[in-house]
Coordinates of C-alpha atoms and ligand atoms in Angstrom, one line a residue:
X17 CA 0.0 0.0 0.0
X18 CA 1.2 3.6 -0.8
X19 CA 1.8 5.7 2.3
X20 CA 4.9 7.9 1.3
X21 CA 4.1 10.9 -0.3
X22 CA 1.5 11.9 -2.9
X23 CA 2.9 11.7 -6.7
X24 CA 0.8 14.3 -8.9
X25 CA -1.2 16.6 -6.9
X26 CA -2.8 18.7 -8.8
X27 CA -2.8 23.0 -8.9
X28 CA -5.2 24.4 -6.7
X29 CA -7.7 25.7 -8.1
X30 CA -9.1 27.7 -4.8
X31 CA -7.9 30.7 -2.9
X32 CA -8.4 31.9 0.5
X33 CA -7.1 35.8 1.4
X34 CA -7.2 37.2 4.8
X35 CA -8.0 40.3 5.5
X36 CA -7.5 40.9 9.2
X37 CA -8.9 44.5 10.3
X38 CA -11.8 44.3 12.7
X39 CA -13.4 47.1 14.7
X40 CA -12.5 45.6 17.7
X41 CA -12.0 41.7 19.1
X42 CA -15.6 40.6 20.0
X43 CA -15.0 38.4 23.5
X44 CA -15.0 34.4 22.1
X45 CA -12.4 35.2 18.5
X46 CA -9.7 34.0 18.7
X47 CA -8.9 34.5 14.4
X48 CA -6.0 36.4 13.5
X49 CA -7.2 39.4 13.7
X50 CA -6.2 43.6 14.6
X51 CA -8.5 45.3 16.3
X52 CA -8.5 49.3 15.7
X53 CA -4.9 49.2 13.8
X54 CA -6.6 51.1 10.2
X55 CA -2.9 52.4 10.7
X56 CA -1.9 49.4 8.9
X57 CA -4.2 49.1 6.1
X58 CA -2.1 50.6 3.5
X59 CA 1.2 48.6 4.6
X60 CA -1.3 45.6 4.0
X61 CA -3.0 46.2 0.9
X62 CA 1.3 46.3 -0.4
X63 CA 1.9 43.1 1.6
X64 CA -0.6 41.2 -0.5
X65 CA -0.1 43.0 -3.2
X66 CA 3.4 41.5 -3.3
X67 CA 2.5 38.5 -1.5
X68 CA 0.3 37.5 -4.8
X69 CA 2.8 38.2 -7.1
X70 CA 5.1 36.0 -5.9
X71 CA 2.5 33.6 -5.6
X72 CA 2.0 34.0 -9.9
X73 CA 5.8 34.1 -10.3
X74 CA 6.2 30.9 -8.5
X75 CA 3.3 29.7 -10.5
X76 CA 4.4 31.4 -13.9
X77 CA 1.2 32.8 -14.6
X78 CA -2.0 34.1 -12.6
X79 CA -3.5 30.8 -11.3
X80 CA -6.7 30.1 -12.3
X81 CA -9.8 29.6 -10.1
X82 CA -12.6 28.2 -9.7
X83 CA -13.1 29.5 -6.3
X84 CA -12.0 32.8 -4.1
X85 CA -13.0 33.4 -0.6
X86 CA -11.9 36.4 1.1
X87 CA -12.1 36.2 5.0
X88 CA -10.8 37.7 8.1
X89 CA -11.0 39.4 10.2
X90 CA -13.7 42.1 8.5
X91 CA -12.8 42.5 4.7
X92 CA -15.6 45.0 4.6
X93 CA -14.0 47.1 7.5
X94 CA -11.5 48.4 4.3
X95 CA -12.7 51.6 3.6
X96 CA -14.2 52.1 0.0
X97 CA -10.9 53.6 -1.8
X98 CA -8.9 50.9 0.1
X99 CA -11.3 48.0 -0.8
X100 CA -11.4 48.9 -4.6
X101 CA -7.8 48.8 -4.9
X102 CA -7.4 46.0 -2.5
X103 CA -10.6 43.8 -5.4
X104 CA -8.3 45.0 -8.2
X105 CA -5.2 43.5 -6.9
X106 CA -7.1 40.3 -6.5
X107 CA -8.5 40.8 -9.8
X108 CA -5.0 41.1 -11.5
X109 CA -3.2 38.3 -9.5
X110 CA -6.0 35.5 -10.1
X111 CA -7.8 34.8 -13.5
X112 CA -11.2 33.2 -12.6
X113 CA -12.5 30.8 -14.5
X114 CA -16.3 30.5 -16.5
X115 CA -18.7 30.1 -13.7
X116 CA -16.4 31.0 -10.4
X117 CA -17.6 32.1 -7.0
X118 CA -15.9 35.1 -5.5
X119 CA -17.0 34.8 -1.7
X120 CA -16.5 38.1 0.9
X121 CA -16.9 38.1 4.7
X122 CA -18.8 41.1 5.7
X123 CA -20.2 42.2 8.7
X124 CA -23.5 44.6 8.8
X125 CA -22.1 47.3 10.1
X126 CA -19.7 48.3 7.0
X127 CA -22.6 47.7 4.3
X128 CA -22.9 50.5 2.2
X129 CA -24.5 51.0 -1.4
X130 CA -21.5 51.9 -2.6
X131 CA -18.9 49.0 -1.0
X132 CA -22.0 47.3 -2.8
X133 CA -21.4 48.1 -6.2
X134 CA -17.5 48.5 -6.0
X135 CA -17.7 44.8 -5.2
X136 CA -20.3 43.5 -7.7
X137 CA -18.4 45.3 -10.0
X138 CA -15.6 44.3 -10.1
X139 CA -16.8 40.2 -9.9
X140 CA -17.7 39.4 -5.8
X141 CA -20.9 37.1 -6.5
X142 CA -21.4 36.2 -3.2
X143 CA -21.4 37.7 0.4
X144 CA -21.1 35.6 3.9
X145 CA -22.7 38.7 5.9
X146 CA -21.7 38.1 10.3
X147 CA -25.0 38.6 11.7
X148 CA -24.9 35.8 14.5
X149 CA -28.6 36.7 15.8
X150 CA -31.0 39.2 15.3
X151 CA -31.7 39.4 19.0
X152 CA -29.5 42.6 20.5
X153 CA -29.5 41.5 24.2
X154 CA -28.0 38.1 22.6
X155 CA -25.4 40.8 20.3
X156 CA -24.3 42.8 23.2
X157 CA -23.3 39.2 24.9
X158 CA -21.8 38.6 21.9
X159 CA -20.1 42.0 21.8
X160 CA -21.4 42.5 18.2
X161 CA -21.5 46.3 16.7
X162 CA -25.3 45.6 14.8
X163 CA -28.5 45.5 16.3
X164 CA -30.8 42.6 15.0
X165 CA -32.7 45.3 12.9
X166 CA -30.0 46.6 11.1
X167 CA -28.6 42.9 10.3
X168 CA -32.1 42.0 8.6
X169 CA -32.0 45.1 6.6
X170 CA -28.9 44.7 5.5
X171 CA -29.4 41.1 4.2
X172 CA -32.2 42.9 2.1
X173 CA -29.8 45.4 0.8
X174 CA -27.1 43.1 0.0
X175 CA -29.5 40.5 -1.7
X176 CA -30.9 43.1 -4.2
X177 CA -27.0 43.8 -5.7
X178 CA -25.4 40.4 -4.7
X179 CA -28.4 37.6 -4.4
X180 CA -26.0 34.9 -3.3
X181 CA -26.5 35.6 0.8
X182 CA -25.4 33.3 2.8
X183 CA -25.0 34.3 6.7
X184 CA -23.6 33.1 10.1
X185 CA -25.6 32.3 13.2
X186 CA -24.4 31.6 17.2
X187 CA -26.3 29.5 18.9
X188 CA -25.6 28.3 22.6
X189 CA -24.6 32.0 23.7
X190 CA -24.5 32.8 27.5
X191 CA -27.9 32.7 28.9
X192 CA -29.6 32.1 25.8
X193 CA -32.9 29.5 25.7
X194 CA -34.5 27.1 23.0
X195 CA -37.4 29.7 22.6
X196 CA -35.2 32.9 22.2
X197 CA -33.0 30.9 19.5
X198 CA -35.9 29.7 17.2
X199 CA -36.6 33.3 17.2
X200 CA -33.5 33.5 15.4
X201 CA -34.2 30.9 13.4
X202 CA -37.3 32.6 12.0
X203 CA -36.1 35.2 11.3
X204 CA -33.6 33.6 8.9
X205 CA -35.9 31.8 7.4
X206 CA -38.1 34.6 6.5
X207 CA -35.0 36.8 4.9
X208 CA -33.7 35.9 1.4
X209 CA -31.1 33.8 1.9
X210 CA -29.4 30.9 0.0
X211 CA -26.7 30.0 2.6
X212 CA -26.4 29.3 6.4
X213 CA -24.1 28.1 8.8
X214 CA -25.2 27.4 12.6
X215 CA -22.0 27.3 15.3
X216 CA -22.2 26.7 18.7
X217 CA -20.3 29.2 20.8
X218 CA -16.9 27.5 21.9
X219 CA -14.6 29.2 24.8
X220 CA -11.1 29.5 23.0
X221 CA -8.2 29.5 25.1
X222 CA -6.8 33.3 24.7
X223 CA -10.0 34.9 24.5
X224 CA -11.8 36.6 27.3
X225 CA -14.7 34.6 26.8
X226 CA -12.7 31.8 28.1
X227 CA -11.3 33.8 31.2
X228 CA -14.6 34.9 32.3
X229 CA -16.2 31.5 31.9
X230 CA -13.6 30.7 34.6
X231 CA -14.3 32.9 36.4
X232 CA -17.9 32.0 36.3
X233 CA -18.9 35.6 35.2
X234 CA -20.3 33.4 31.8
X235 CA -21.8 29.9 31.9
X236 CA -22.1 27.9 29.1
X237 CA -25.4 26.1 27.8
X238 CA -26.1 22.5 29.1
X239 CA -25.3 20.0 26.6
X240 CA -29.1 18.6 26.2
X241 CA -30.5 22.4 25.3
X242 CA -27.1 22.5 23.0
X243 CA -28.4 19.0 21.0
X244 CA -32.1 20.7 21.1
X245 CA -30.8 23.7 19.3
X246 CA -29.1 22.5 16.4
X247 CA -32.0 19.8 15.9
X248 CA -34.1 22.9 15.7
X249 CA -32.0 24.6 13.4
X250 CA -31.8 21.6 10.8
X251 CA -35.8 21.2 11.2
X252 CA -36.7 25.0 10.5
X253 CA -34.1 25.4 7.7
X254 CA -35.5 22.4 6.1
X255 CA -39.0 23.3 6.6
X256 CA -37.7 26.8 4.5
X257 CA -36.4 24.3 1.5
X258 CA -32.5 25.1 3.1
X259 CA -31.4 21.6 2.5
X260 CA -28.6 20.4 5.4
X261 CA -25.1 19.2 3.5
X262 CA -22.5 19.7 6.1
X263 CA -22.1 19.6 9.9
X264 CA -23.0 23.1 10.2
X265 CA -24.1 23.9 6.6
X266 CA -27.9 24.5 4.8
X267 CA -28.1 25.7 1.5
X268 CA -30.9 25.9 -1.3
X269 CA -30.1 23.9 -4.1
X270 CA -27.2 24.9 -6.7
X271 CA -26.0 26.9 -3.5
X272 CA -23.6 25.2 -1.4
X273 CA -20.4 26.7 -1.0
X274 CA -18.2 25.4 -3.7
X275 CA -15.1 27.2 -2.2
X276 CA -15.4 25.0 1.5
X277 CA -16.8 22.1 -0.5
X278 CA -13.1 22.1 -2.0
X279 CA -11.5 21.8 1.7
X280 CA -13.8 18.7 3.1
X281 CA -13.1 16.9 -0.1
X282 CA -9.3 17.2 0.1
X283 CA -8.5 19.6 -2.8
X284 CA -5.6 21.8 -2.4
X285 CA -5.6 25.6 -1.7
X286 CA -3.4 29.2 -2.3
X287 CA -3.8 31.4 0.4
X288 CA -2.4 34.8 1.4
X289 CA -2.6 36.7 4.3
X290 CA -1.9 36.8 7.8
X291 CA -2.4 33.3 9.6
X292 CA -3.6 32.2 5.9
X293 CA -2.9 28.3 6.2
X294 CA -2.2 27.1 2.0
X295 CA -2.2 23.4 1.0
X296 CA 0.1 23.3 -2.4
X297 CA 1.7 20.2 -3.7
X298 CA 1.1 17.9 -0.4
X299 CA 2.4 20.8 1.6
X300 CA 0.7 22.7 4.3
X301 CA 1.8 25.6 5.2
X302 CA 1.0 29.0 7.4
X303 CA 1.5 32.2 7.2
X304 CA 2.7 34.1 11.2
X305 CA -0.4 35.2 12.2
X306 CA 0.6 38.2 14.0
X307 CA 0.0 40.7 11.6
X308 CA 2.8 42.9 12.4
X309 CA 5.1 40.3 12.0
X310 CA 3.7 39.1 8.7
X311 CA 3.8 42.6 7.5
X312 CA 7.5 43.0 8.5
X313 CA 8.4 39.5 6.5
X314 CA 6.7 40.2 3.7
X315 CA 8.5 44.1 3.3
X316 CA 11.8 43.1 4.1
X317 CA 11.5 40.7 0.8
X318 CA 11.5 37.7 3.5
X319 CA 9.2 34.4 3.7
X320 CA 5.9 35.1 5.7
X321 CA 5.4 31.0 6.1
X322 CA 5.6 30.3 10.1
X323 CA 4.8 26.7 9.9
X324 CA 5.0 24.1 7.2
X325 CA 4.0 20.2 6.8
X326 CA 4.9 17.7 4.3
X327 CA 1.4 15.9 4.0
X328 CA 2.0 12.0 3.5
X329 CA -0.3 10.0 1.4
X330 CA -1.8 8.2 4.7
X331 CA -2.5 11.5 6.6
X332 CA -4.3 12.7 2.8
X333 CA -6.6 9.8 3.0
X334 CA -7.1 10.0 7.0
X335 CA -8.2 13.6 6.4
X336 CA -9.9 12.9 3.5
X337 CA -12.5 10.6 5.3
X338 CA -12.5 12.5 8.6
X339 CA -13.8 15.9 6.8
X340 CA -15.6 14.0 4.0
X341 CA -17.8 12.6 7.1
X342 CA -19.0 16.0 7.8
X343 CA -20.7 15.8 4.5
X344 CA -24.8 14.9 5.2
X345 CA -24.4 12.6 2.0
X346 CA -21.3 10.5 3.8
X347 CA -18.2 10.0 1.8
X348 CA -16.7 7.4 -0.7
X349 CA -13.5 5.5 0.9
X350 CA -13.2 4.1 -3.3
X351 CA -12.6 7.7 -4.1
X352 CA -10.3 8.6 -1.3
X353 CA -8.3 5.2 -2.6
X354 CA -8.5 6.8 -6.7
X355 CA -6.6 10.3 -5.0
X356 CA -4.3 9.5 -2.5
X357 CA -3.9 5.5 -3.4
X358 CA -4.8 4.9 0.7
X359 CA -7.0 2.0 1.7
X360 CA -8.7 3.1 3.8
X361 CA -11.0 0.9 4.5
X362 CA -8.6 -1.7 5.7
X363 CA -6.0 0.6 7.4
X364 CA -8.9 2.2 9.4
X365 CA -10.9 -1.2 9.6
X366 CA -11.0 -1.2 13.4
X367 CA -12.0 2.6 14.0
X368 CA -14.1 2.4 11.6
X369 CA -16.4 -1.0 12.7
X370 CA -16.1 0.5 16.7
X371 CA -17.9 3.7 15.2
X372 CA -20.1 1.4 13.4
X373 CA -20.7 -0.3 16.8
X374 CA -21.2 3.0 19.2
X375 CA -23.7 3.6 16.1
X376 CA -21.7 6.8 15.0
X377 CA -21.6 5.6 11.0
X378 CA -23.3 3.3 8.8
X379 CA -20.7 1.4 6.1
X380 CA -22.9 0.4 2.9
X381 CA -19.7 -1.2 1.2
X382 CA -17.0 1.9 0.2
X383 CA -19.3 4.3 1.5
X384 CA -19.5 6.0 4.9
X385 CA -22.2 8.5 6.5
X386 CA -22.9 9.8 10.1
X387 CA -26.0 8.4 11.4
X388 CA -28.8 10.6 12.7
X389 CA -26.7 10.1 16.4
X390 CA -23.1 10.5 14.6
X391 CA -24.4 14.0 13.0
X392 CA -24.5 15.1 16.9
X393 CA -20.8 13.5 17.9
X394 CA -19.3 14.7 14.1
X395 CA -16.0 16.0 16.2
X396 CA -15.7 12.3 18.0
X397 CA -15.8 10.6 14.5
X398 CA -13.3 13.0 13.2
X399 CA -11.1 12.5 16.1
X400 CA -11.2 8.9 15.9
X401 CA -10.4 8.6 12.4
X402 CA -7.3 10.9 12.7
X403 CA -6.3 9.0 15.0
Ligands
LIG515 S1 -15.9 40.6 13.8 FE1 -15.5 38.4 13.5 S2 -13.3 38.3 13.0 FE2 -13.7 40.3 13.9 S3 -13.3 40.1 16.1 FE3 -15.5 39.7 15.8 S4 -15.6 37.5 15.5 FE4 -13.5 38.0 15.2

């Protein structure tokens, strides 16, 4: 069996960009992310600027993509002049190909007509707007800038210029109950949407969400009223023709996102940006995530990559089931053999048949799917099939 490395992996035809201005740190991030440094804006928008074009001299031309997703952070938080010439510099660094999807992070509070049109124009066809709940006592927990009014109007507004709208909901936020969250849920389900993704609120080591859960100044939500809330979530979206796909996915159909579609089914990635994490020929690598630091590499002409992997053939086929799982439809083991020549249906035979026991997955020959208890334990299956 093959378990060095991969032989021919192909070029990727994705890109993520980070863009990591925020207003300020809400109290659970812990992205790479500046809060209140606009200082640095124009030293960034040269950083990637040059960071790309290495990126297409390495290449020998502008890579070609099917995908773009710019992230952060708040790409919106650029100020209009800024954000123009920061879309053009995508624009000229990347060709996209017939058909692409050009994805932006935005957050309510920097929607204007005008950032609007500036990014229609010049080709963003889709917009993945922050809005976490449209409840304000549940925002100001959540130390969000928008009020739950603003955030529905705004998915109006953006939906008339861009119609692909997908947005981000919290659930499980300090204090928060099943009723107040299918509030949320209708809401969402009223608005013209085509996209969601449902998280629960996680304490991150580092941010102060996690020190004053310590502290007991936040308490989490009990586990049961956890389950109840993303069972509610998958039954409203479906009732509203948003279909579930992934974990924490619901899209209408010919809307999931193609760009994360490309990550749980193992394709490689460029990425640029502070903290950006690439995967390029069986390597993974990551940019430093301070962005001072990344800043400072990049102008004194030096690498900006902090960390880097050599990806072996077993640990392409070990990730390729673990995040194919998330998938609603399951995964194929015969296809994760075809890529990365990794059987893993015999390598992983005894993980696999105790998740098959605990009732976790259901094999039907190569392929494998969560079962309606798996869907709620999707981290546990991961974790045992990375092993
Ligand atoms: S707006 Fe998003 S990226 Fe910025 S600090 Fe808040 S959660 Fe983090």
């Amino acid at each position: 069996m093959e378990t060095g490395f991969l032989m021919n992996w192909p070029l990727p035809r994705s890109a993520y960009i980070h863009v990591p201005f925020c207003r300020h740190r809400c109290g659970y991030c812990n992205f790479s992310v500046v809060a209140d440094r606009d200082d640095l804006m124009d030293r960034y928008l040269a950083a990637i600027d040059r960071e790309l074009e290495q990126l297409a001299s390495t290449a020998n031309r502008a890579p070609v993509l099917d995908t773009l997703f710019v992230g952060g952070g708040t790409p919106t938080h650029l100020p209009i002049e800024r954000l123009q010439r920061f879309l053009q510099s995508l624009r000229r660094h990347f060709e996209l190909a017939e058909g692409f999807e050009w994805t932006m992070e935005a957050n309510p509070e920097d929607i204007t007509a005008e950032k609007l049109e500036v990014m229609s124009g010049i080709g963003v066809n889709r917009v993945s707007l922050g809005i976490q709940s449209f409840d304000d006592r549940k925002l100001a927990v959540l130390e969000r800038s928008h009020s739950g009014r603003s955030a529905a109007e705004v998915i109006q507004q953006v939906a008339e210029q861009i119609p692909n709208v997908s947005i981000d909901l919290i659930f499980a936020a300090p204090g928060e109950t099943v009723s107040a969250w299918a509030e949320d849920l209708r809401i969402a389900a009223s608005l013209p949407i085509t996209h969601v993704s449902t998280y629960s609120l996680t304490y991150e080591k580092g941010t102060s969400f996690w020190t004053r859960r310590h502290r007991g100044d936040l308490s989490e939500v009990d586990e049961s009223t956890e389950i109840a809330m993303y069972d509610l979530g998958r039954e409203v979206f479906a009732a509203a023709g948003l279909l579930h796909y992934e974990i924490s996915s619901f899209a209408k159909s010919g809307y999931r996102c193609r760009h994360n579609l490309a990550y749980w089914q193992g394709d490689p990635w460029y990425a640029a940006g502070p903290g950006a994490a690439a995967f390029v020929d069986g390597q993974r690598v990551m940019n430093h995530r301070s962005t001072t630091t990344y800043l400072k590499r990049i102008e004194n002409r030096e690498n900006p990559i902090a960390e880097s992997e050599t990806i072996s053939a077993e640990e392409a086929g070990r990730e390729g089931v673990a995040f194919g799982v998330r998938m609603i439809d399951g995964v194929d083991l015969s296809q994760i053999h075809a890529r990365t020549g990794v059987d893993i249906g015999s390598l992983y035979a005894r993980p696999l048949e105790r998740l098959q026991a605990q009732g976790l997955i259901r094999r039907t020959g190569d392929h494998i799917q969560l079962t309606a208890r798996g869907i709620h334990f999707a981290d546990t299956v991961a974790r045992e099939l990375l092993g």
